[in-house]
CSV table of C-alpha atoms and ligand atoms in Angstrom, one decimal:
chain,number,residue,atom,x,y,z
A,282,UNK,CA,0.0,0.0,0.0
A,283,UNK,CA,1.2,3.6,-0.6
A,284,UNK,CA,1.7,5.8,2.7
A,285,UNK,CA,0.1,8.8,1.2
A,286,UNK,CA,-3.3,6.6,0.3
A,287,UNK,CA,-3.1,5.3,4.1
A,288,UNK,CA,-3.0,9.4,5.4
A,289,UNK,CA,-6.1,9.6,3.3
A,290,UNK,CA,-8.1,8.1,5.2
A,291,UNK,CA,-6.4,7.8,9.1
A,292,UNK,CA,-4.0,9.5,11.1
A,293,UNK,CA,-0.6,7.3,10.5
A,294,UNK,CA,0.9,5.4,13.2
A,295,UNK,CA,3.9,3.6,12.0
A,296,UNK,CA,7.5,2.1,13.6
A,297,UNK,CA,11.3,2.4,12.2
A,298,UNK,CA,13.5,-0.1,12.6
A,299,UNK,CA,17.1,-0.1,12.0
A,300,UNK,CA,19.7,-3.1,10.3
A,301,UNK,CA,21.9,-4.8,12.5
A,302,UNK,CA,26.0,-4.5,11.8
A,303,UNK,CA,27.2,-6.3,9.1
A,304,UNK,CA,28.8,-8.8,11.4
A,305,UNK,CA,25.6,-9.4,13.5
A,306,UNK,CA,23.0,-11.8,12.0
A,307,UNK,CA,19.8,-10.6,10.8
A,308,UNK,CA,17.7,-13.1,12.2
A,309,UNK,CA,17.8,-10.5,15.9
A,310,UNK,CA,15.7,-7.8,13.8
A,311,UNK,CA,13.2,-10.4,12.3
A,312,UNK,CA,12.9,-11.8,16.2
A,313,UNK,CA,12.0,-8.2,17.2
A,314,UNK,CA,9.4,-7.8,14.1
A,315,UNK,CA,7.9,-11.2,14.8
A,316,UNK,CA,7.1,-9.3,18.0
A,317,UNK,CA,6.3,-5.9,16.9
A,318,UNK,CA,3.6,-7.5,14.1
A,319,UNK,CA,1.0,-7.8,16.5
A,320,UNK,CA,0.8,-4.3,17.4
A,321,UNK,CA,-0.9,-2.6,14.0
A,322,UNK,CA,1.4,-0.4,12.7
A,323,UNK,CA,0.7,1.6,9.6
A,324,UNK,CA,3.9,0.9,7.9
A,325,UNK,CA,7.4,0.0,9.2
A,326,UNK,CA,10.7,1.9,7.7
A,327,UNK,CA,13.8,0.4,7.6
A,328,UNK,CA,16.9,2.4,7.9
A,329,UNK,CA,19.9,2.5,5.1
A,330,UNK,CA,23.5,3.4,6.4
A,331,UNK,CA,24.5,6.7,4.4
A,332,UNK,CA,28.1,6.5,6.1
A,333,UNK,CA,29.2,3.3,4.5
A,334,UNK,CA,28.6,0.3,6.8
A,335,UNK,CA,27.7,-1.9,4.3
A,336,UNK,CA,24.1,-2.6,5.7
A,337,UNK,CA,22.1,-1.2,2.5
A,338,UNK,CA,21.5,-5.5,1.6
A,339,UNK,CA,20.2,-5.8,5.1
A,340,UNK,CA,18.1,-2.8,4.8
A,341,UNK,CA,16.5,-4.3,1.6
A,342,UNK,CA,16.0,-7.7,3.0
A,343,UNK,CA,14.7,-6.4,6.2
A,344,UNK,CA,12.1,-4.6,4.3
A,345,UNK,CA,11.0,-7.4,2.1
A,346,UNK,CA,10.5,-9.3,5.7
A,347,UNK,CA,8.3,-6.6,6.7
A,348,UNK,CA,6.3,-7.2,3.5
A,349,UNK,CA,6.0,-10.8,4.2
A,350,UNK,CA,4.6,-10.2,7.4
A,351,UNK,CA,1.9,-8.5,5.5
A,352,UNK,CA,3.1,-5.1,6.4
A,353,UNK,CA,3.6,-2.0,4.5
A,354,UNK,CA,7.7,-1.7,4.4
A,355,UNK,CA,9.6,1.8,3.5
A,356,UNK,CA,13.1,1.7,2.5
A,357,UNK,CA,15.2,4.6,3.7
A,358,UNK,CA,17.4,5.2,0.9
A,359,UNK,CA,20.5,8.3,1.4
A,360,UNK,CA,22.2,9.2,-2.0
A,361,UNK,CA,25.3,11.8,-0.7
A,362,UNK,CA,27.7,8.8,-1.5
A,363,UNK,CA,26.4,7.3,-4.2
A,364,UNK,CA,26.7,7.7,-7.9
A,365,UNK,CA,23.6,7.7,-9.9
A,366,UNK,CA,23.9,3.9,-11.1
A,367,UNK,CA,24.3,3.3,-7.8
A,368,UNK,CA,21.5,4.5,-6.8
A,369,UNK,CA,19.1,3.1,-9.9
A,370,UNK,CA,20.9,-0.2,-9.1
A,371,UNK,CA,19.1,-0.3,-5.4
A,372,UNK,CA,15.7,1.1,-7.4
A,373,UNK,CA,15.6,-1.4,-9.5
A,374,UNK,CA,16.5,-4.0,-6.4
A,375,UNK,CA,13.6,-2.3,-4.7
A,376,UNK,CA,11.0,-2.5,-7.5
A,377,UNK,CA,11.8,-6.3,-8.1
A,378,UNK,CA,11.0,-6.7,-4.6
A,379,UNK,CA,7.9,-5.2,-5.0
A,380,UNK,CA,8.7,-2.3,-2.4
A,381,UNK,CA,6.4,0.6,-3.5
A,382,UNK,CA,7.3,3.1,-0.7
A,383,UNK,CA,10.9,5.1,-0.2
A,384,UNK,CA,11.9,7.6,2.3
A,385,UNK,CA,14.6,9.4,0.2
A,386,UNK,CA,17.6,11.6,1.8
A,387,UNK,CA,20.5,13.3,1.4
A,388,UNK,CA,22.3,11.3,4.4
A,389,UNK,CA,24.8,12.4,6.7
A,390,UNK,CA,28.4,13.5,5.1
A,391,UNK,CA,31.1,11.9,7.1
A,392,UNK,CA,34.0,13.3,7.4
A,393,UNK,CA,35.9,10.5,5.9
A,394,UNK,CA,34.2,9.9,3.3
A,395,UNK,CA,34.3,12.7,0.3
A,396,UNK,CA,30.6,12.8,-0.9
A,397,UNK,CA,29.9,12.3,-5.0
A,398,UNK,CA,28.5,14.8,-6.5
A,399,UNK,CA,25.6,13.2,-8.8
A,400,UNK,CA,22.6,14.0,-5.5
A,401,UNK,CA,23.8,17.2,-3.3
A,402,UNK,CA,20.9,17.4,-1.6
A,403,UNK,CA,17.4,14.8,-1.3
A,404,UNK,CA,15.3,17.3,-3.7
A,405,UNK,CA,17.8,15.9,-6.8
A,406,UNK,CA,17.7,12.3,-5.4
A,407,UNK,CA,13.6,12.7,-5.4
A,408,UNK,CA,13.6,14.0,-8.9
A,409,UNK,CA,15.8,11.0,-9.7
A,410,UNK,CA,13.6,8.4,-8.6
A,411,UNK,CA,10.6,10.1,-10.4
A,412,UNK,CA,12.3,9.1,-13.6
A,413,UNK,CA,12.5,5.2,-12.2
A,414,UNK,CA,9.5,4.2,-11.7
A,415,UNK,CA,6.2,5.0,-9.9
A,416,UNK,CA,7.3,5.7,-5.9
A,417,UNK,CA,5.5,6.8,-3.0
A,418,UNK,CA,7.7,9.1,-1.7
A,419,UNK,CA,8.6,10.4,2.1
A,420,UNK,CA,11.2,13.1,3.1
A,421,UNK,CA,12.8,14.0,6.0
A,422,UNK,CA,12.0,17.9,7.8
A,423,UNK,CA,13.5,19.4,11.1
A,424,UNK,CA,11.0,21.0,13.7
A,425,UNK,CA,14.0,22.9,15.0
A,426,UNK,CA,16.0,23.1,11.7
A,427,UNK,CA,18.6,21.1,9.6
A,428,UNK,CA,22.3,21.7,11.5
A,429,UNK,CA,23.6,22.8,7.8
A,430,UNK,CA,20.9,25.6,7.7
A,431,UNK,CA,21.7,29.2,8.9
A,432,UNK,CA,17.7,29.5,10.2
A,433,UNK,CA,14.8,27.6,9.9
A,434,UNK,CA,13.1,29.7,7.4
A,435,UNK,CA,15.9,28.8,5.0
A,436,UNK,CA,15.7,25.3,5.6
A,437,UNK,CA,11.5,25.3,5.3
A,438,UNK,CA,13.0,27.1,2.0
A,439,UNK,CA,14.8,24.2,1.0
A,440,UNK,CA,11.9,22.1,2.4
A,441,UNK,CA,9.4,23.3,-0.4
A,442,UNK,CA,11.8,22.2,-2.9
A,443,UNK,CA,11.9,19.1,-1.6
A,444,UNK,CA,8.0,18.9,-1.5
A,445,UNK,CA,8.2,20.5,-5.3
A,446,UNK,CA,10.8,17.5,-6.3
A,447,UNK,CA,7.8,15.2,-5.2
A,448,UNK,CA,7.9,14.2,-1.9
A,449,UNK,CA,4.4,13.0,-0.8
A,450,UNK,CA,4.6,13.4,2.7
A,451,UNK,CA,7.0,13.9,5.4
A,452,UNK,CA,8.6,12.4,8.8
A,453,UNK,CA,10.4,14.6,11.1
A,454,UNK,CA,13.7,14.5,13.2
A,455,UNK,CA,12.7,13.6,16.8
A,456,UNK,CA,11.8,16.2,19.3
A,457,UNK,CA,10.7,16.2,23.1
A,458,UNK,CA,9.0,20.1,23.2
A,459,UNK,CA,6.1,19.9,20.9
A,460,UNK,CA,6.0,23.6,20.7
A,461,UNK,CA,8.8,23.2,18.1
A,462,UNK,CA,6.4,21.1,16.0
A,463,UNK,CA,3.5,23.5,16.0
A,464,UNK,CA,5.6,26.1,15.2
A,465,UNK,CA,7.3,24.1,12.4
A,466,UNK,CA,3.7,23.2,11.1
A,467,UNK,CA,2.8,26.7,11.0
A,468,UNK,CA,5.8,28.0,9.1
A,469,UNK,CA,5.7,25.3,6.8
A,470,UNK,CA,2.1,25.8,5.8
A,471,UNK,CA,2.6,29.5,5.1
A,472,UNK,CA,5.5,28.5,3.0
A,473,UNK,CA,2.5,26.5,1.0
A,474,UNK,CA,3.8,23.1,2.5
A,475,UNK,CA,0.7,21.1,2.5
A,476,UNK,CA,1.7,17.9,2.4
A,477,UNK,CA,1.6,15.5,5.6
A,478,UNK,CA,3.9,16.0,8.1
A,479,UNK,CA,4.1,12.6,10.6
A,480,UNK,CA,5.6,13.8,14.1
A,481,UNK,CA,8.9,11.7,14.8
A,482,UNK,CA,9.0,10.7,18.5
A,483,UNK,CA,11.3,8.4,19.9
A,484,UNK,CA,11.1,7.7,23.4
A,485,UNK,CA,14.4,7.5,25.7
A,486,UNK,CA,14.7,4.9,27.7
A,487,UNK,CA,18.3,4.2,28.9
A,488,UNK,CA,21.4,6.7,29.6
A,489,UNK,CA,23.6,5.9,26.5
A,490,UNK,CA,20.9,7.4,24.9
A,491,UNK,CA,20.3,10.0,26.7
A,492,UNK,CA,23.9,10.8,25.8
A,493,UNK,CA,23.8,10.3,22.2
A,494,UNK,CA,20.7,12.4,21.8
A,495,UNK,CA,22.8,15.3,23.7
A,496,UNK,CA,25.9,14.7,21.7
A,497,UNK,CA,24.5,13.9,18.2
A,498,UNK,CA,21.0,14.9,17.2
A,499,UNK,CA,21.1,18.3,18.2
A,500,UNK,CA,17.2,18.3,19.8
A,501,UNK,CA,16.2,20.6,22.4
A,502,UNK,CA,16.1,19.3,25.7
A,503,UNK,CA,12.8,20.8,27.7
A,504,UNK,CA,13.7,21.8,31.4
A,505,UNK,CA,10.9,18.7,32.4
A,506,UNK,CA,12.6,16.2,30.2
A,507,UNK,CA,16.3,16.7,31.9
A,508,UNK,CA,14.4,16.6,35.1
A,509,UNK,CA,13.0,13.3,34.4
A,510,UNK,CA,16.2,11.8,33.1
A,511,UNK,CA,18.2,13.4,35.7
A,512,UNK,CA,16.0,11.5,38.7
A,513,UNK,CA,16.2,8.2,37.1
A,514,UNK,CA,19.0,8.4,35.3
A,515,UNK,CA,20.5,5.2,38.4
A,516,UNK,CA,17.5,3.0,37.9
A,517,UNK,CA,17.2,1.8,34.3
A,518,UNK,CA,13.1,0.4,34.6
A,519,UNK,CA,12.0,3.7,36.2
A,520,UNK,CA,14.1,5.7,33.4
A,521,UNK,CA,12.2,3.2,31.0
A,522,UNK,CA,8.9,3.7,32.2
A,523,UNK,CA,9.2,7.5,33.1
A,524,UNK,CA,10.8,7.7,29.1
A,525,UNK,CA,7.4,5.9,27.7
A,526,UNK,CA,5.6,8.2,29.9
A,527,UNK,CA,7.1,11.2,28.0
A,528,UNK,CA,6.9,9.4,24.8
A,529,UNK,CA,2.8,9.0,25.8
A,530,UNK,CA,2.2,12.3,26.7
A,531,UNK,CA,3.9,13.9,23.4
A,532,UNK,CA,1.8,11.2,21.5
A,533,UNK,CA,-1.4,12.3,23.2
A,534,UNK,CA,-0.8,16.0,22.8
A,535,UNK,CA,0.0,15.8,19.3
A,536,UNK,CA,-2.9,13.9,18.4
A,537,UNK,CA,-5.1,16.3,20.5
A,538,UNK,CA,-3.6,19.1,17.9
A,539,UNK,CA,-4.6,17.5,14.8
A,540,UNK,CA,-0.9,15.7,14.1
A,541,UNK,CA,-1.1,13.9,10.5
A,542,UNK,CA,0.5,10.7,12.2
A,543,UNK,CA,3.2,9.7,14.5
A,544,UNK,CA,6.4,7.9,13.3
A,545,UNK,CA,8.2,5.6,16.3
A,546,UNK,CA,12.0,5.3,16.7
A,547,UNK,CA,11.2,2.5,18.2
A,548,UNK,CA,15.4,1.4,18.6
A,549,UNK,CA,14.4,-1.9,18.0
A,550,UNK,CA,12.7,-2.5,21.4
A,551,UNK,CA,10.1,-4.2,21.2
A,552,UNK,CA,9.2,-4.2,25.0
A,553,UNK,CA,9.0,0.0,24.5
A,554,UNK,CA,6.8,0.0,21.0
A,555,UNK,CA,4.4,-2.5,22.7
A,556,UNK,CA,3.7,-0.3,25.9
A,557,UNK,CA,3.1,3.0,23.3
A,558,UNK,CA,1.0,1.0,21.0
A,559,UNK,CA,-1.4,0.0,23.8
A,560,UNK,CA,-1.2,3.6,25.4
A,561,UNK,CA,-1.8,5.5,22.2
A,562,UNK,CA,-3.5,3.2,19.7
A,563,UNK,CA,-6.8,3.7,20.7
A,564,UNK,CA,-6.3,7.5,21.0
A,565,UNK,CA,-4.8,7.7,17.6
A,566,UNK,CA,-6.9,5.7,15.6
A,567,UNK,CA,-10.2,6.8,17.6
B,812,FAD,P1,18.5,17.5,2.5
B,812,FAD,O1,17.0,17.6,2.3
B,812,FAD,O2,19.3,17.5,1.3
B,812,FAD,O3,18.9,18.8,3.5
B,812,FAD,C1,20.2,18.9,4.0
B,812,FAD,C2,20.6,20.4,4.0
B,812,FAD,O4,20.6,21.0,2.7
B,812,FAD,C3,19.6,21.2,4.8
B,812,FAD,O5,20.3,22.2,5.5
B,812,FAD,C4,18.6,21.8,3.8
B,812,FAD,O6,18.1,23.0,4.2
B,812,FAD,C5,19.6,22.0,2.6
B,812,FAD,N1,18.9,21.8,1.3
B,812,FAD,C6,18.0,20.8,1.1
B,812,FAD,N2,17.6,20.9,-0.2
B,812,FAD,C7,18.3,21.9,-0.8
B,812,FAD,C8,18.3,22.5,-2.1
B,812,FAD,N3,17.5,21.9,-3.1
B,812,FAD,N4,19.1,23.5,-2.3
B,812,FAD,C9,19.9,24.0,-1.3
B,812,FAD,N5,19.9,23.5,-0.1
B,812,FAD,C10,19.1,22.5,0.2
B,812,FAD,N6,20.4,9.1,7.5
B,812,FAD,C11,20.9,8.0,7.0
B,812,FAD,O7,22.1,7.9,6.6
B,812,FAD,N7,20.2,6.8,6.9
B,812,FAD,C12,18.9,6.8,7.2
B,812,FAD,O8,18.2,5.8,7.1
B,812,FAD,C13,18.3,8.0,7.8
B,812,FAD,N8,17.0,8.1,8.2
B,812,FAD,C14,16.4,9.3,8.6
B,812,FAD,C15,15.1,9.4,8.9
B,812,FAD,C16,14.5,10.6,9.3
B,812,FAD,C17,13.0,10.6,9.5
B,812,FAD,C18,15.3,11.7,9.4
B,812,FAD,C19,14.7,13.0,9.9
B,812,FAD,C20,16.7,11.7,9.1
B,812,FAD,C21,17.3,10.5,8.7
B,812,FAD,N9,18.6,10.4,8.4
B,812,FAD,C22,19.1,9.2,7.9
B,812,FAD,C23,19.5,11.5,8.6
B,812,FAD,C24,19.6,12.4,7.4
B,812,FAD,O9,20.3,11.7,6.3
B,812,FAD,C25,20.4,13.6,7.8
B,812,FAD,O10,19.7,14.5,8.6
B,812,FAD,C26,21.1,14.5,6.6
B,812,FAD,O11,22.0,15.3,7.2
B,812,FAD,C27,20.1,15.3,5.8
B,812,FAD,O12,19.3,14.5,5.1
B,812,FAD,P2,18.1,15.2,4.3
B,812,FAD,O13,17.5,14.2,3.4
B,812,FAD,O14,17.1,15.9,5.2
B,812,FAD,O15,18.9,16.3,3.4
């Protein structure tokens, strides 16, 4: 099914997975989608390794798993280090697979590895795959602006190309203070954005990643948030539980305000996408 038929007709609820390291076996993430199946999700996205790990044949098999299971799969597919037969080499891999749905970006530039220049940014790599083929296609936005981006009205800018390339809909970067959504939304919709925008939310539930969030994504910590993590941060099940809370309460608000759906990073914990599923699902699909 294609994600932007499915926010026709319901607000989206869906899950993202990621591929284990080359040198893990693959049979971990099936174990944790074998669990996750039960719990309704509107589609599940499978991330692709921009930096050069070598999981993009995991990502591809992960998703035709998903399919399988009689679930609607999206392939995350980053083009900063790819050439273009590259990248119609993994369309084609993804149409024979039947895989109707992609979630195109630019991926993260690594330091190490000097970027090709056939896709600078995902608006090039969306008009690319409109030549391949007939895609549902996703894009990635940033409630509190892309770090490359001098302000976010530049990078809402740059979002409207992408949304004039073709993307059909949109996921965000996570975020804990849902006043950087709104105002997002609103911005967005002035700039004649009108596509649907799913809320990314991923709840934190142990220290490392508290840390990695600090260090890496660049989100905005709310005062409440560090408060929570800073009581519980010694006792890992009330940091999980007080982390789904937060997840919860974000879910709940959003939905209150009229969010177009809610994408999980669900870190491949089963456990954690269970508990929100049963909180929220009702809510969200009510
Ligand atoms: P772009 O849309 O190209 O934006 C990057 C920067 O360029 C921004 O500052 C933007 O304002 C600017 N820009 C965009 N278009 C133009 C234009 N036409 N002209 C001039 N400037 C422009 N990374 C992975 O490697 N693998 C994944 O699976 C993955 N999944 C993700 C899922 C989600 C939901 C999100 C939000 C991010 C994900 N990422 C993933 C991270 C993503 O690759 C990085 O955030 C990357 O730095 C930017 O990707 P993008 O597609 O948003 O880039």
């Amino acid at each position: 099914m294609r994600i932007k038929d499915i926010f026709k007709e319901r607000t989206v609820f869906s899950f993202e997975v990621f591929p284990p390291k080359k040198t893990s076996s693959i049979d971990v993430i099936y174990k944790t989608l074998d669990e996750m199946k039960g719990l309704e999700p509107d589609f599940i996205s499978v991330t692709f390794s921009a930096g050069g790990s070598g999981n993009g044949g995991f990502a591809c098999d992960i998703a035709s798993r998903i399919k399988e299971m009689g679930i609607t799969p999206v392939i995350h597919l980053p083009c900063i280090n790819n050439t273009k037969e590259e990248i119609s080499a993994t369309l084609d891999e993804i149409k024979e697979r039947g895989i109707e749905n992609i979630l195109a970006l630019r991926g993260d530039i690594n330091p190490d590895i000097p970027p090709k220049t056939d896709f600078l940014h995902a608006s090039d790599l969306i008009t690319f795959i409109k030549t391949k083929g007939d895609f549902d296609i996703a894009g990635a936005c940033y409630p509190e602006g892309h770090p490359d981006s001098d302000s976010l009205v530049d990078d809402i800018i740059n979002l409207r190309k992408k949304v004039e390339a073709g993307a059909d809909h949109l996921i965000t970067q996570l975020f804990f203070d849902n006043e950087y959504f709104y105002d997002f939304r609103e911005k967005a919709a002035i700039a004649g954005i009108n596509v649907p925008i799913e809320a990314g939310i991923m709840p934190v539930v142990n220290k490392n990643q508290i840390e990695r969030m600090v260090t890496t994504c660049g989100a905005s910590l709310p005062k409440k948030f560090v408060k929570i993590m800073q009581k519980y941060e010694h006792n890992p099940e009330a940091l999980r539980d007080a982390g789904i809370a937060y997840a919860v309460n974000q879910i709940v608000d959003l939905v209150a305000n009229g969010v177009d759906g809610i994408h999980l990073y669900t870190m491949n914990n089963s456990y954690v996408a269970r508990k929100i599923s049963e909180a929220v699902l009702g809510i969200i699909r009510s």
